[in-house]
Tab-separated table of N, CA and C in Angstrom:
chain	number	residue	atom	x	y	z
A	43	MET	N	-9.245	58.767	167.613
A	43	MET	CA	-8.728	57.494	168.230
A	43	MET	C	-8.462	58.006	169.706
A	44	THR	N	-8.737	56.811	170.459
A	44	THR	CA	-8.510	57.067	171.891
A	44	THR	C	-7.257	56.452	172.197
A	45	ALA	N	-6.755	56.608	173.541
A	45	ALA	CA	-5.475	56.174	174.002
A	45	ALA	C	-5.517	54.641	174.005
A	46	GLY	N	-4.548	53.993	173.479
A	46	GLY	CA	-4.372	52.605	173.257
A	46	GLY	C	-4.679	52.164	171.909
A	47	ASP	N	-5.415	52.902	171.016
A	47	ASP	CA	-5.749	52.448	169.755
A	47	ASP	C	-4.387	52.363	168.980
A	48	ASP	N	-4.415	51.421	167.995
A	48	ASP	CA	-3.335	51.465	167.085
A	48	ASP	C	-3.689	52.045	165.775
A	49	ARG	N	-2.841	51.967	164.860
A	49	ARG	CA	-3.046	52.700	163.509
A	49	ARG	C	-4.363	52.325	162.640
A	50	THR	N	-4.720	51.104	163.042
A	50	THR	CA	-5.973	50.630	162.415
A	50	THR	C	-7.246	50.970	163.095
A	51	GLY	N	-7.234	51.707	164.188
A	51	GLY	CA	-8.390	52.302	164.764
A	51	GLY	C	-9.078	51.195	165.692
A	52	VAL	N	-8.432	49.997	166.021
A	52	VAL	CA	-8.971	48.867	166.889
A	52	VAL	C	-8.365	49.122	168.242
A	53	SER	N	-9.299	49.218	169.181
A	53	SER	CA	-8.836	49.500	170.675
A	53	SER	C	-8.514	48.083	171.171
A	54	PRO	N	-7.671	48.121	172.177
A	54	PRO	CA	-7.436	46.781	172.788
A	54	PRO	C	-8.507	46.024	173.334
A	55	THR	N	-9.521	46.780	173.736
A	55	THR	CA	-10.797	46.046	174.250
A	55	THR	C	-11.569	45.327	173.038
A	56	GLN	N	-11.614	46.067	171.957
A	56	GLN	CA	-12.248	45.501	170.764
A	56	GLN	C	-11.342	44.211	170.297
A	57	ARG	N	-10.090	44.404	170.264
A	57	ARG	CA	-9.212	43.328	169.781
A	57	ARG	C	-9.294	42.033	170.771
A	58	ALA	N	-9.336	42.445	172.127
A	58	ALA	CA	-9.687	41.247	173.121
A	58	ALA	C	-11.048	40.632	172.803
A	59	LEU	N	-12.067	41.268	172.482
A	59	LEU	CA	-13.272	40.785	172.286
A	59	LEU	C	-13.279	39.803	171.116
A	60	TRP	N	-12.767	40.329	170.147
A	60	TRP	CA	-12.777	39.575	168.842
A	60	TRP	C	-11.783	38.457	168.911
A	61	THR	N	-10.829	38.438	169.663
A	61	THR	CA	-9.904	37.401	169.975
A	61	THR	C	-10.744	36.301	170.658
A	62	PHE	N	-11.376	36.600	171.822
A	62	PHE	CA	-12.301	35.605	172.437
A	62	PHE	C	-13.228	35.053	171.589
A	63	LEU	N	-14.083	35.873	170.835
A	63	LEU	CA	-15.070	35.230	170.018
A	63	LEU	C	-14.275	34.316	168.784
A	64	GLY	N	-13.163	34.904	168.345
A	64	GLY	CA	-12.452	33.955	167.323
A	64	GLY	C	-12.208	32.520	167.813
A	65	TYR	N	-11.614	32.483	169.133
A	65	TYR	CA	-11.155	31.183	169.695
A	65	TYR	C	-12.316	30.384	170.014
A	66	THR	N	-13.438	31.009	170.401
A	66	THR	CA	-14.581	30.238	170.994
A	66	THR	C	-15.607	29.899	169.827
A	67	LEU	N	-15.337	30.425	168.659
A	67	LEU	CA	-16.326	30.139	167.425
A	67	LEU	C	-15.584	29.415	166.382
A	68	VAL	N	-14.225	29.799	166.123
A	68	VAL	CA	-13.526	29.134	165.037
A	68	VAL	C	-12.805	27.987	165.605
A	69	GLY	N	-12.362	28.081	166.872
A	69	GLY	CA	-11.631	26.907	167.508
A	69	GLY	C	-12.407	25.595	167.580
A	70	PRO	N	-13.600	25.580	167.941
A	70	PRO	CA	-14.359	24.358	167.986
A	70	PRO	C	-14.750	23.801	166.522
A	71	PHE	N	-14.913	24.740	165.641
A	71	PHE	CA	-15.073	24.304	164.374
A	71	PHE	C	-13.901	23.548	163.705
A	72	LEU	N	-12.891	24.208	163.848
A	72	LEU	CA	-11.647	23.512	163.391
A	72	LEU	C	-11.223	22.218	164.032
A	73	ALA	N	-11.520	22.146	165.384
A	73	ALA	CA	-11.352	20.831	166.092
A	73	ALA	C	-12.244	19.682	165.437
A	74	ALA	N	-13.641	20.160	165.230
A	74	ALA	CA	-14.484	19.179	164.741
A	74	ALA	C	-14.077	18.687	163.461
A	75	LEU	N	-13.714	19.624	162.740
A	75	LEU	CA	-13.292	19.231	161.255
A	75	LEU	C	-11.960	18.354	161.239
A	76	ALA	N	-11.079	18.626	162.088
A	76	ALA	CA	-9.853	17.917	162.245
A	76	ALA	C	-10.125	16.447	162.497
A	77	ILE	N	-11.184	16.492	163.584
A	77	ILE	CA	-11.544	15.005	164.015
A	77	ILE	C	-12.340	14.238	163.059
A	78	ALA	N	-13.170	14.944	162.273
A	78	ALA	CA	-13.881	14.194	160.998
A	78	ALA	C	-12.955	13.975	160.043
A	79	ALA	N	-12.003	14.850	159.740
A	79	ALA	CA	-10.923	14.292	158.619
A	79	ALA	C	-9.977	13.305	159.095
A	80	ALA	N	-9.617	13.206	160.424
A	80	ALA	CA	-8.994	12.138	161.019
A	80	ALA	C	-9.588	10.834	160.810
A	81	MET	N	-10.769	10.830	161.170
A	81	MET	CA	-11.674	9.518	161.192
A	81	MET	C	-11.766	9.093	159.792
A	82	ILE	N	-12.075	9.905	158.788
A	82	ILE	CA	-12.352	9.671	157.519
A	82	ILE	C	-10.982	9.126	156.808
A	83	LEU	N	-9.867	9.804	157.001
A	83	LEU	CA	-8.791	9.540	156.349
A	83	LEU	C	-7.878	8.251	156.956
A	84	ALA	N	-8.112	8.033	158.204
A	84	ALA	CA	-7.579	7.119	158.898
A	84	ALA	C	-7.365	5.666	158.095
A	85	PRO	N	-8.473	5.315	157.716
A	85	PRO	CA	-8.360	3.999	157.011
A	85	PRO	C	-7.675	4.052	155.666
A	86	ALA	N	-7.725	5.216	155.026
A	86	ALA	CA	-7.022	5.288	153.741
A	86	ALA	C	-5.679	5.475	153.924
A	87	LEU	N	-5.195	6.052	154.910
A	87	LEU	CA	-3.782	6.149	155.166
A	87	LEU	C	-3.064	5.112	156.146
A	88	ARG	N	-3.959	3.981	156.310
A	88	ARG	CA	-3.676	2.749	156.938
A	88	ARG	C	-3.301	3.189	158.602
A	89	LEU	N	-3.909	4.265	159.073
A	89	LEU	CA	-3.828	4.579	160.397
A	89	LEU	C	-4.910	4.108	161.270
A	90	ALA	N	-5.852	3.402	160.790
A	90	ALA	CA	-6.998	3.075	161.595
A	90	ALA	C	-6.559	2.140	162.926
A	91	PRO	N	-5.425	1.335	162.827
A	91	PRO	CA	-5.168	0.641	164.112
A	91	PRO	C	-4.868	1.465	165.207
A	92	LEU	N	-4.516	2.851	164.884
A	92	LEU	CA	-4.147	3.827	165.767
A	92	LEU	C	-5.427	4.328	166.795
A	93	LEU	N	-6.500	4.112	165.995
A	93	LEU	CA	-7.856	4.718	166.716
A	93	LEU	C	-8.445	3.595	167.445
A	94	PRO	N	-8.878	4.003	168.722
A	94	PRO	CA	-9.504	3.018	169.654
A	94	PRO	C	-10.844	2.300	169.031
A	95	ASP	N	-11.174	1.158	169.495
A	95	ASP	CA	-12.441	0.506	169.109
A	95	ASP	C	-13.606	1.189	169.648
A	96	GLY	N	-14.639	1.081	168.918
A	96	GLY	CA	-15.925	1.737	169.538
A	96	GLY	C	-16.193	3.154	169.318
A	97	LEU	N	-15.537	3.791	168.401
A	97	LEU	CA	-15.649	5.120	168.187
A	97	LEU	C	-16.925	5.429	167.635
A	98	PRO	N	-17.580	6.511	167.876
A	98	PRO	CA	-19.056	6.709	167.106
A	98	PRO	C	-18.914	7.049	165.852
A	99	ALA	N	-20.035	7.115	165.120
A	99	ALA	CA	-19.905	7.595	163.579
A	99	ALA	C	-19.291	9.035	163.542
A	100	VAL	N	-18.694	9.199	162.432
A	100	VAL	CA	-17.952	10.451	162.164
A	100	VAL	C	-18.795	11.769	162.377
A	101	GLY	N	-19.945	11.763	161.970
A	101	GLY	CA	-20.725	12.965	162.357
A	101	GLY	C	-21.043	13.231	163.849
A	102	ALA	N	-21.350	12.087	164.585
A	102	ALA	CA	-21.432	12.125	165.903
A	102	ALA	C	-20.218	12.607	166.655
A	103	ALA	N	-19.099	11.984	166.243
A	103	ALA	CA	-17.744	12.320	166.954
A	103	ALA	C	-17.417	13.730	166.673
A	104	ALA	N	-17.600	14.281	165.321
A	104	ALA	CA	-17.392	15.613	165.158
A	104	ALA	C	-18.290	16.623	165.964
A	105	LEU	N	-19.625	16.303	166.071
A	105	LEU	CA	-20.504	17.025	166.800
A	105	LEU	C	-20.034	17.129	168.291
A	106	ALA	N	-19.740	15.864	168.801
A	106	ALA	CA	-19.092	16.020	170.245
A	106	ALA	C	-18.017	16.726	170.354
A	107	ALA	N	-16.961	16.652	169.342
A	107	ALA	CA	-15.755	17.448	169.462
A	107	ALA	C	-16.009	18.910	169.457
A	108	PHE	N	-17.051	19.319	168.728
A	108	PHE	CA	-17.284	20.708	168.511
A	108	PHE	C	-17.775	21.215	169.889
A	109	VAL	N	-18.909	20.492	170.522
A	109	VAL	CA	-19.437	20.868	171.715
A	109	VAL	C	-18.431	21.005	172.853
A	110	TRP	N	-17.675	19.762	173.025
A	110	TRP	CA	-16.718	19.810	174.080
A	110	TRP	C	-15.532	20.916	173.858
A	111	SER	N	-15.033	21.047	172.750
A	111	SER	CA	-13.919	21.890	172.635
A	111	SER	C	-14.196	23.381	172.782
A	112	ALA	N	-15.540	23.767	173.226
A	112	ALA	CA	-15.705	25.052	173.259
A	112	ALA	C	-14.989	25.552	174.734
A	113	ILE	N	-14.975	24.506	175.521
A	113	ILE	CA	-14.401	24.785	176.885
A	113	ILE	C	-12.854	25.104	176.792
A	114	PRO	N	-11.955	24.053	176.099
A	114	PRO	CA	-10.695	24.488	176.137
A	114	PRO	C	-10.526	25.635	175.363
A	115	ALA	N	-11.304	26.002	174.232
A	115	ALA	CA	-11.203	27.192	173.463
A	115	ALA	C	-11.287	28.565	174.274
A	116	ALA	N	-12.315	28.492	175.106
A	116	ALA	CA	-12.452	29.595	175.842
A	116	ALA	C	-11.458	29.902	176.854
A	117	LEU	N	-10.844	28.769	177.512
A	117	LEU	CA	-9.822	28.851	178.374
A	117	LEU	C	-8.527	29.352	177.692
A	118	THR	N	-8.349	28.898	176.541
A	118	THR	CA	-7.103	29.259	175.588
A	118	THR	C	-7.234	30.845	175.352
A	119	ALA	N	-8.388	31.242	174.950
A	119	ALA	CA	-8.631	32.692	174.737
A	119	ALA	C	-8.456	33.618	175.987
A	120	LEU	N	-8.902	33.154	177.160
A	120	LEU	CA	-8.650	33.676	178.342
A	120	LEU	C	-7.183	33.795	178.749
A	121	ALA	N	-6.481	32.818	178.312
A	121	ALA	CA	-4.973	32.648	178.816
A	121	ALA	C	-4.244	33.691	177.837
A	122	LEU	N	-4.661	33.925	176.723
A	122	LEU	CA	-4.061	34.684	175.731
A	122	LEU	C	-4.391	36.239	175.834
A	123	LEU	N	-5.491	36.598	176.520
A	123	LEU	CA	-6.003	37.924	176.433
A	123	LEU	C	-5.005	39.017	177.102
A	124	PRO	N	-4.339	38.689	178.253
A	124	PRO	CA	-3.394	39.715	178.598
A	124	PRO	C	-2.508	40.045	177.602
A	125	SER	N	-1.863	39.201	176.909
A	125	SER	CA	-0.854	39.563	175.875
A	125	SER	C	-1.495	40.247	174.626
A	126	VAL	N	-2.682	40.042	174.461
A	126	VAL	CA	-3.430	40.675	173.301
A	126	VAL	C	-3.872	42.033	173.692
A	127	ILE	N	-4.284	42.280	174.855
A	127	ILE	CA	-4.585	43.833	175.348
A	127	ILE	C	-3.257	44.452	175.511
A	128	ARG	N	-2.226	43.827	175.981
A	128	ARG	CA	-0.853	44.600	176.207
A	128	ARG	C	-0.211	44.831	174.858
A	129	ARG	N	-0.088	43.778	174.026
A	129	ARG	CA	0.819	43.903	172.927
A	129	ARG	C	0.030	43.843	171.478
A	130	GLY	N	-1.110	43.528	171.572
A	130	GLY	CA	-2.004	43.342	170.382
A	130	GLY	C	-1.821	42.008	169.614
A	131	SER	N	-0.960	41.178	170.065
A	131	SER	CA	-0.794	39.833	169.374
A	131	SER	C	-0.407	38.957	170.499
A	132	THR	N	-0.034	37.651	170.038
A	132	THR	CA	0.388	36.619	170.896
A	132	THR	C	1.572	35.917	169.942
A	133	SER	N	2.560	35.299	170.545
A	133	SER	CA	3.444	34.541	169.859
A	133	SER	C	3.058	33.076	169.698
A	134	ALA	N	3.647	32.507	168.505
A	134	ALA	CA	3.214	31.272	168.185
A	134	ALA	C	3.421	30.136	169.326
A	135	PRO	N	4.532	30.163	169.888
A	135	PRO	CA	4.825	29.254	171.167
A	135	PRO	C	3.959	29.444	172.252
A	136	MET	N	3.602	30.677	172.565
A	136	MET	CA	2.614	31.050	173.658
A	136	MET	C	1.101	30.522	173.224
A	137	THR	N	0.898	30.633	171.935
A	137	THR	CA	-0.462	30.170	171.747
A	137	THR	C	-0.691	28.769	171.617
A	138	ALA	N	0.404	28.097	171.287
A	138	ALA	CA	0.354	26.507	171.334
A	138	ALA	C	0.381	26.124	172.688
A	139	ALA	N	1.135	26.618	173.518
A	139	ALA	CA	1.142	26.089	174.865
A	139	ALA	C	-0.129	26.496	175.583
A	140	ALA	N	-0.741	27.601	175.213
A	140	ALA	CA	-1.949	27.935	175.765
A	140	ALA	C	-3.037	27.049	175.574
A	141	GLY	N	-3.179	26.561	174.310
A	141	GLY	CA	-3.988	25.487	173.637
A	141	GLY	C	-3.961	24.294	174.375
A	142	VAL	N	-2.560	23.577	174.541
A	142	VAL	CA	-2.324	22.333	175.092
A	142	VAL	C	-2.680	22.466	176.652
A	143	VAL	N	-2.246	23.478	177.278
A	143	VAL	CA	-2.700	23.617	178.596
A	143	VAL	C	-4.125	23.782	178.975
A	144	ALA	N	-4.883	24.609	178.181
A	144	ALA	CA	-6.252	24.628	178.287
A	144	ALA	C	-6.995	23.279	178.049
A	145	PHE	N	-6.415	22.487	177.137
A	145	PHE	CA	-7.040	21.205	176.687
A	145	PHE	C	-6.777	20.340	177.983
A	146	ALA	N	-5.577	20.210	178.655
A	146	ALA	CA	-5.339	19.454	179.725
A	146	ALA	C	-6.182	19.883	181.018
A	147	ALA	N	-6.359	21.095	181.133
A	147	ALA	CA	-7.287	21.565	182.245
A	147	ALA	C	-8.833	21.243	181.969
A	148	ALA	N	-9.092	21.271	180.626
A	148	ALA	CA	-10.531	20.800	180.287
A	148	ALA	C	-10.766	19.328	180.440
A	149	THR	N	-9.675	18.502	180.267
A	149	THR	CA	-9.817	17.159	180.522
A	149	THR	C	-9.876	16.856	182.024
A	150	VAL	N	-9.373	17.540	182.829
A	150	VAL	CA	-9.477	17.377	184.242
A	150	VAL	C	-10.898	17.550	184.778
A	151	LEU	N	-11.538	18.839	184.235
A	151	LEU	CA	-12.813	19.307	184.511
A	151	LEU	C	-13.889	18.380	183.945
A	152	PHE	N	-13.642	17.882	182.595
A	152	PHE	CA	-14.650	17.141	181.820
A	152	PHE	C	-13.857	16.085	181.203
A	153	PRO	N	-13.641	14.922	181.712
A	153	PRO	CA	-12.735	13.811	181.044
A	153	PRO	C	-13.463	13.371	179.714
A	154	ILE	N	-12.535	12.992	178.854
A	154	ILE	CA	-12.925	12.494	177.601
A	154	ILE	C	-13.206	10.965	177.526
A	155	SER	N	-13.919	10.574	176.586
A	155	SER	CA	-14.279	8.948	176.541
A	155	SER	C	-13.142	8.163	176.288
A	156	TYR	N	-12.098	8.666	175.594
A	156	TYR	CA	-11.255	7.846	174.971
A	156	TYR	C	-9.771	8.434	175.569
A	157	PRO	N	-9.386	8.022	176.728
A	157	PRO	CA	-8.030	8.486	177.404
A	157	PRO	C	-6.953	8.061	176.600
A	158	THR	N	-6.941	7.107	175.884
A	158	THR	CA	-5.771	6.606	174.961
A	158	THR	C	-5.442	7.658	173.821
A	159	LEU	N	-6.466	8.480	173.610
A	159	LEU	CA	-6.168	9.674	172.628
A	159	LEU	C	-5.660	10.906	173.029
A	160	LEU	N	-5.427	10.846	174.314
A	160	LEU	CA	-5.130	12.138	175.130
A	160	LEU	C	-3.862	12.970	174.576
A	161	THR	N	-2.814	12.099	174.100
A	161	THR	CA	-1.468	12.696	173.615
A	161	THR	C	-1.956	13.329	172.146
A	162	MET	N	-2.532	12.585	171.481
A	162	MET	CA	-2.831	13.210	169.933
A	162	MET	C	-3.867	14.282	170.110
A	163	LEU	N	-4.744	14.272	170.975
A	163	LEU	CA	-5.721	15.411	170.965
A	163	LEU	C	-4.994	16.612	171.716
A	164	ALA	N	-4.155	16.400	172.685
A	164	ALA	CA	-3.410	17.512	173.122
A	164	ALA	C	-2.575	18.402	171.945
A	165	LEU	N	-2.017	17.475	171.105
A	165	LEU	CA	-1.249	17.956	170.095
A	165	LEU	C	-2.272	18.754	169.016
A	166	LEU	N	-3.375	18.090	168.832
A	166	LEU	CA	-4.279	18.577	168.016
A	166	LEU	C	-4.803	20.076	168.620
A	167	ALA	N	-5.016	20.172	169.972
A	167	ALA	CA	-5.486	21.248	170.524
A	167	ALA	C	-4.472	22.402	170.330
A	168	GLY	N	-3.164	22.172	170.372
A	168	GLY	CA	-2.100	23.124	170.160
A	168	GLY	C	-2.138	23.569	168.697
A	169	LEU	N	-2.327	22.712	167.888
A	169	LEU	CA	-2.453	23.079	166.297
A	169	LEU	C	-3.689	23.828	166.142
A	170	VAL	N	-4.720	23.574	166.713
A	170	VAL	CA	-5.925	24.353	166.508
A	170	VAL	C	-5.696	25.747	167.019
A	171	ALA	N	-5.223	25.908	168.095
A	171	ALA	CA	-4.875	27.237	168.645
A	171	ALA	C	-3.887	28.071	167.512
A	172	LEU	N	-3.048	27.469	166.996
A	172	LEU	CA	-2.304	28.071	166.153
A	172	LEU	C	-2.979	28.477	164.862
A	173	ALA	N	-3.969	27.532	164.399
A	173	ALA	CA	-4.689	27.859	163.381
A	173	ALA	C	-5.675	29.104	163.685
A	174	VAL	N	-6.329	29.013	164.730
A	174	VAL	CA	-7.060	30.360	165.016
A	174	VAL	C	-6.332	31.510	165.018
A	175	ARG	N	-5.022	31.331	165.640
A	175	ARG	CA	-4.214	32.667	165.685
A	175	ARG	C	-4.010	33.170	164.154
A	176	SER	N	-3.675	32.207	163.257
A	176	SER	CA	-3.483	32.517	161.835
A	176	SER	C	-4.544	33.099	161.268
A	177	VAL	N	-5.864	32.740	161.695
A	177	VAL	CA	-7.082	33.194	161.217
A	177	VAL	C	-7.239	34.713	161.697
A	178	LEU	N	-6.935	34.938	162.957
A	178	LEU	CA	-6.912	36.243	163.554
A	178	LEU	C	-6.016	37.175	163.001
A	179	LEU	N	-4.798	36.768	162.703
A	179	LEU	CA	-3.680	37.395	162.088
A	179	LEU	C	-4.045	37.779	160.636
A	180	SER	N	-4.588	36.918	159.917
A	180	SER	CA	-5.027	37.201	158.426
A	180	SER	C	-6.283	38.145	158.410
A	181	THR	N	-7.201	38.175	159.494
A	181	THR	CA	-8.113	39.169	159.413
A	181	THR	C	-7.809	40.629	159.900
A	182	GLY	N	-6.612	40.581	160.517
A	182	GLY	CA	-6.263	42.019	161.038
A	182	GLY	C	-6.728	42.170	162.571
A	183	ILE	N	-7.232	41.173	162.997
A	183	ILE	CA	-7.678	41.346	164.560
A	183	ILE	C	-6.411	41.341	165.257
A	184	LEU	N	-5.456	40.355	165.202
A	184	LEU	CA	-4.222	40.580	165.876
A	184	LEU	C	-3.161	41.091	164.985
A	185	GLN	N	-2.155	41.742	165.599
A	185	GLN	CA	-1.208	42.512	164.826
A	185	GLN	C	0.006	41.431	164.662
A	186	ILE	N	0.836	41.654	163.725
A	186	ILE	CA	1.921	40.822	163.453
A	186	ILE	C	3.097	41.422	164.210
């Protein structure tokens, strides 16, 4: 083992790479899945009035969410990498905050079509960041 390796044999550089890949690949998938689930379940849960008029079909919305969320996912990963390299992990509050701030930055760079959903989508961004952190913890990429 080289300097900086932990007892699992994973170097900080490897941990950082897998963290970045985890956020940029798993994050958009989970975001698209959440958007599709929300659109499908909203009428059944009588929450359809909360959704704006003129939304695209579920598949198109999920695909658009997948593609668009790659940017905030990458920004989230970049924000968390210093902590991952130094400590081997991130805290839950830091992760959620990074997800929300990265979402806000991405909406400034690439505005979304439904600005009335910004608050709900920002919450979703934080939850997706926490879900990706959970996946990375369960796979051993991040340390507890």
